[in-house]
Coordinates of C-alpha atoms in Angstrom, one line a residue:
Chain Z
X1 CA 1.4 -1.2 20.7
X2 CA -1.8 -1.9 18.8
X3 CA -0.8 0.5 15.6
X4 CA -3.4 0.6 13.0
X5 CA -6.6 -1.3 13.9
X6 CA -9.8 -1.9 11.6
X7 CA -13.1 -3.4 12.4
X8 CA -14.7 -5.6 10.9
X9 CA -12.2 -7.9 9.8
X10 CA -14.8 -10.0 7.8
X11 CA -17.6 -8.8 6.5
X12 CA -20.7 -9.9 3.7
X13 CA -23.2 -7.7 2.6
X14 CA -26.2 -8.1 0.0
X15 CA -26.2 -5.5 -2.8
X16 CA -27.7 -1.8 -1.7
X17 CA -27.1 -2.6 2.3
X18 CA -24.7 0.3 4.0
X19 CA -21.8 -0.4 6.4
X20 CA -19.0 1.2 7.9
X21 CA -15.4 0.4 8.2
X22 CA -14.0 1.7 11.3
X23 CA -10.0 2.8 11.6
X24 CA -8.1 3.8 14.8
X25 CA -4.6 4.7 15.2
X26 CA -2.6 5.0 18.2
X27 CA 0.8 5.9 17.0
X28 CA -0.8 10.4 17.0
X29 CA -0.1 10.5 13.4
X30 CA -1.2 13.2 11.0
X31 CA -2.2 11.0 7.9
X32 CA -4.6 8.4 7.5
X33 CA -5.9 6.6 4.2
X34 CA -7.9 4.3 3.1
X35 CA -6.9 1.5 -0.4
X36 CA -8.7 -1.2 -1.7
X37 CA -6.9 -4.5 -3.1
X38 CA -7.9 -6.3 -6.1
X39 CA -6.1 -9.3 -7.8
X40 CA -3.8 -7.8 -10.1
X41 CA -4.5 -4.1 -9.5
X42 CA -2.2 -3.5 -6.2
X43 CA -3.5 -0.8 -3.8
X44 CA -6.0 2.0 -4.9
X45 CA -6.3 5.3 -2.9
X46 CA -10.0 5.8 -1.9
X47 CA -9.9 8.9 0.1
X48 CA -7.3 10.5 2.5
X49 CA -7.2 13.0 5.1
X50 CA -3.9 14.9 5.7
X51 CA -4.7 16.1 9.4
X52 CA -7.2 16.0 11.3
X53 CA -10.8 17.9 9.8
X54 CA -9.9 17.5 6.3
X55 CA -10.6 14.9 3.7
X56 CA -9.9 14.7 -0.1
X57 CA -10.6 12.3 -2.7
X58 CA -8.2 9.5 -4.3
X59 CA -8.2 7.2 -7.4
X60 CA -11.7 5.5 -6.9
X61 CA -13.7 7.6 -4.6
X62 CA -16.9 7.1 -6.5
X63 CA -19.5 4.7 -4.0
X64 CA -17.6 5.5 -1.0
X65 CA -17.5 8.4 1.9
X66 CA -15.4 8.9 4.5
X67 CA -15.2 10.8 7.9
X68 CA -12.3 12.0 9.9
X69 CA -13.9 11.3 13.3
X70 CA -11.0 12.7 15.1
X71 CA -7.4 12.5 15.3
X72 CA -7.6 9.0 15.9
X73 CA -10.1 7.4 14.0
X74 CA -11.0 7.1 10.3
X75 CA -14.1 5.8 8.9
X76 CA -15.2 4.8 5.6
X77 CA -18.5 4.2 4.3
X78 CA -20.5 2.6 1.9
X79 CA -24.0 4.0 1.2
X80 CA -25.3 1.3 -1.6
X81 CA -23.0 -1.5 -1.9
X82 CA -22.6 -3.2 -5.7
X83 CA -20.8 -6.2 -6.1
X84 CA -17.8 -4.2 -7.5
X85 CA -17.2 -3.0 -4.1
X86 CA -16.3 -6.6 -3.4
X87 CA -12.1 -6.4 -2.3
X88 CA -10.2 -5.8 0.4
X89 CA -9.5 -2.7 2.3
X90 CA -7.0 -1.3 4.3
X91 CA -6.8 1.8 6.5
X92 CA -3.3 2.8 6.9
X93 CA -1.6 6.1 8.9
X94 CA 1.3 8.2 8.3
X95 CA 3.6 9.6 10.9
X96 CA 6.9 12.1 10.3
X97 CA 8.7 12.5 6.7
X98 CA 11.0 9.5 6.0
X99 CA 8.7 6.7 7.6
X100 CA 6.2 4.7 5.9
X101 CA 2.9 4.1 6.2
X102 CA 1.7 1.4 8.8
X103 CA -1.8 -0.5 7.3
X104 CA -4.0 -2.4 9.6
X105 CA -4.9 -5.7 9.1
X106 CA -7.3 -5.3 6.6
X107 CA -11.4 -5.8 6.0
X108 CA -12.0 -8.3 3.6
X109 CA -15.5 -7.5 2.1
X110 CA -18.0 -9.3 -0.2
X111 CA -21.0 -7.7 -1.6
X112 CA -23.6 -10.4 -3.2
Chain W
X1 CA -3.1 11.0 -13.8
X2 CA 0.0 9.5 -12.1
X3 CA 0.6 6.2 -12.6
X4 CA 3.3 3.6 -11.7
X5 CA 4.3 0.2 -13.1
X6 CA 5.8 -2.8 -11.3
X7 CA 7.3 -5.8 -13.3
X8 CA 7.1 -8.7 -13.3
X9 CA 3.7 -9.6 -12.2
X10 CA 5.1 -12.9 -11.3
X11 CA 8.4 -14.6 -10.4
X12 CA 8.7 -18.4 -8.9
X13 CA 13.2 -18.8 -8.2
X14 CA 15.0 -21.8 -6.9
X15 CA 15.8 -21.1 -3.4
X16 CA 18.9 -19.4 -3.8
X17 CA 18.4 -18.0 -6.8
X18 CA 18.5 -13.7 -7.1
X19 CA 15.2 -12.2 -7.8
X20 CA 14.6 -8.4 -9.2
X21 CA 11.5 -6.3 -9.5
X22 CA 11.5 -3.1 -11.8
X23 CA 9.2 -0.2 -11.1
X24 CA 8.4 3.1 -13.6
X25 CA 6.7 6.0 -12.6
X26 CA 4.6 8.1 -15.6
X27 CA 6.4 11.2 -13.1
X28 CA 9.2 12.2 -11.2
X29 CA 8.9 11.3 -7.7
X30 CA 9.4 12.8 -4.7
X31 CA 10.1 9.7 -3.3
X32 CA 9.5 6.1 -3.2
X33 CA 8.5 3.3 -0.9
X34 CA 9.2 -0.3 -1.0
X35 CA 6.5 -2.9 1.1
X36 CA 6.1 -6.4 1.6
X37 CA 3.1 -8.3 1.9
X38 CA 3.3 -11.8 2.9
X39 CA 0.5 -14.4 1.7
X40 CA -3.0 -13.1 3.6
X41 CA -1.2 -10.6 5.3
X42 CA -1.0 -6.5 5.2
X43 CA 2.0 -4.4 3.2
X44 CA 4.8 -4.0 5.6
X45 CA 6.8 -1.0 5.3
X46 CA 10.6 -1.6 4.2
X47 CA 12.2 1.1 2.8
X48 CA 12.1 4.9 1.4
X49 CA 14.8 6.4 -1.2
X50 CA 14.5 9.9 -1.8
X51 CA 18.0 11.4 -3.3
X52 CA 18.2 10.7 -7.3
X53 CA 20.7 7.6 -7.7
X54 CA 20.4 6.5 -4.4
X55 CA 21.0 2.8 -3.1
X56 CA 20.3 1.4 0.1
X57 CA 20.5 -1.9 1.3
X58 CA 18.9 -4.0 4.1
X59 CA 21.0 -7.5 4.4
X60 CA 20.3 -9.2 1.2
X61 CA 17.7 -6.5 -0.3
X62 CA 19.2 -3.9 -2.5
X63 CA 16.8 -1.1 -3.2
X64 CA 17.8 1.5 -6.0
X65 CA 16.3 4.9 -7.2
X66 CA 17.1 6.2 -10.5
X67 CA 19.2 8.9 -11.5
X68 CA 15.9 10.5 -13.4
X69 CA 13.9 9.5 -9.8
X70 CA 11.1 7.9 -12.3
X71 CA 12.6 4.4 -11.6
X72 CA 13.8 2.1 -9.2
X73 CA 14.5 -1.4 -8.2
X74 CA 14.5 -4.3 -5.7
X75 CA 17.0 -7.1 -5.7
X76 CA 17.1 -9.6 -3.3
X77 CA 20.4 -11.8 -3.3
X78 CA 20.1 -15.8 -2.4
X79 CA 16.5 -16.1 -2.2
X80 CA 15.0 -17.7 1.1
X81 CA 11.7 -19.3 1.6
X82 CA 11.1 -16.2 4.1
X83 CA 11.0 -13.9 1.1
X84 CA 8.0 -15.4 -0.5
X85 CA 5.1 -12.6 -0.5
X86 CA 4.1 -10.2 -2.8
X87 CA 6.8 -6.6 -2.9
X88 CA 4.9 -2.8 -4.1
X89 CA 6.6 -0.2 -4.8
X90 CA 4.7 2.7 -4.4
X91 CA 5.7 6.5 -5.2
X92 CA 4.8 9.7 -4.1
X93 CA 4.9 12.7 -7.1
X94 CA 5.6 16.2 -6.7
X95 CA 2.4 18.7 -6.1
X96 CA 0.3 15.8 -5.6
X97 CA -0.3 16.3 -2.1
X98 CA 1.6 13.2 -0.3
X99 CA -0.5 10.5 -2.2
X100 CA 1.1 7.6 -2.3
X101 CA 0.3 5.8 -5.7
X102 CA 1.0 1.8 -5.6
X103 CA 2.0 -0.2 -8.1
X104 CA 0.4 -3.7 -9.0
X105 CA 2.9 -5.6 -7.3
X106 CA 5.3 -8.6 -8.0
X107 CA 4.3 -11.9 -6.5
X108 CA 7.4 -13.7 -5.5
X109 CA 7.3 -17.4 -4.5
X110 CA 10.1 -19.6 -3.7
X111 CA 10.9 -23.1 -4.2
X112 CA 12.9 -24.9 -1.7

């Protein structure tokens, strides 16, 4: 039971490179998110997609796109990175009402 | 926009000591979630309250949601070096379309 898995799990980038998180869940849920963590400033919603085919901005969307590949996977990118993308992010997934969200293990990216 | 607020940031205790994190919503919420994240790790799901004034506990964690369901609270009784890790609350508003919105955390570490 794999859950939430994201790729890479480590990543550095120079300033204006692109990338692409990856997200797959196995557990058929609906929901899938991504957050960023910075020191101090818990999680932040990026960008969510409530079912499959749909997508919808968060707190900090600005820098980042993402794409509801299909019911399974959910990936975010970064056209241009700056250093202020530097944090880590997690992809979590949401099944039924009354559960929780189970994150992944996290990327933890630096931009230089 | 919504916003919710977790104190304190910090909190070292004796091993055995009671420890209690606060958390205020700037809205009423639908619900709200408790998670755990352990040193280098991902938030673990632990709990949701929904009902206003509801308590709920889990062995030595105490979770409560205020009567106004803009507050609520975690107390763990007897502290353990196992508890050490960093507990979100995070809260999900009304009309907001299932976001959950985190708050920035309280770091918990435990003296033996």
């Amino acid at each position: 039971n794999a859950g939430v898995t994201q790729t890479p799990k480590f990543q550095v980038l120079k300033t204006g490179q692109s990338m692409t998180l990856q997200c797959a869940q196995d557990m058929n849920h609906n929901s899938m998110y991504w957050y960023r963590q910075d020191p101090g400033m818990g999680l932040r919603l990026i960008y969510y997609s409530a079912s499959e085919g749909t997508t919808d901005k968060g707190e900090v969307p600005n820098g980042y796109n993402v794409s509801r590949l299909n019911k399974r996977e959910f990936s975010l990118r970064l056209e241009s990175a700056a250093p202020s993308q530097t944090s880590v992010y997690f992809c979590a997934s949401r099944g039924d009402r009354g559960y929780g969200y189970t994150f992944g293990s996290g990327t933890r990216l630096t931009v230089v | 926009g919504q916003q919710v607020m977790q104190i304190p940031q910090y909190q070292h205790v004796q091993e055995g000591e009671d420890f209690t994190t606060y958390c205020n919503s700037s809205t009423t919420l639908s619900n709200i979630q408790w998670y755990k994240q352990r040193p280098g790790g991902h938030p673990v799901f632990l709990i949701q309250l929904v009902k206003s004034g509801e308590v709920k506990k889990q062995k030595r964690l105490t979770f409560q949601f205020g009567e106004a369901k803009k507050n609520s609270s975690l107390h763990i009784t007897a502290t353990q070096t196992t508890d050490v890790g960093t507990y979100f609350c995070a809260g999900v508003a009304y009309n907001q379309g299932g976001k959950l919105i985190f708050g920035q955390g309280t770091e918990l570490s435990v003296k033996p």
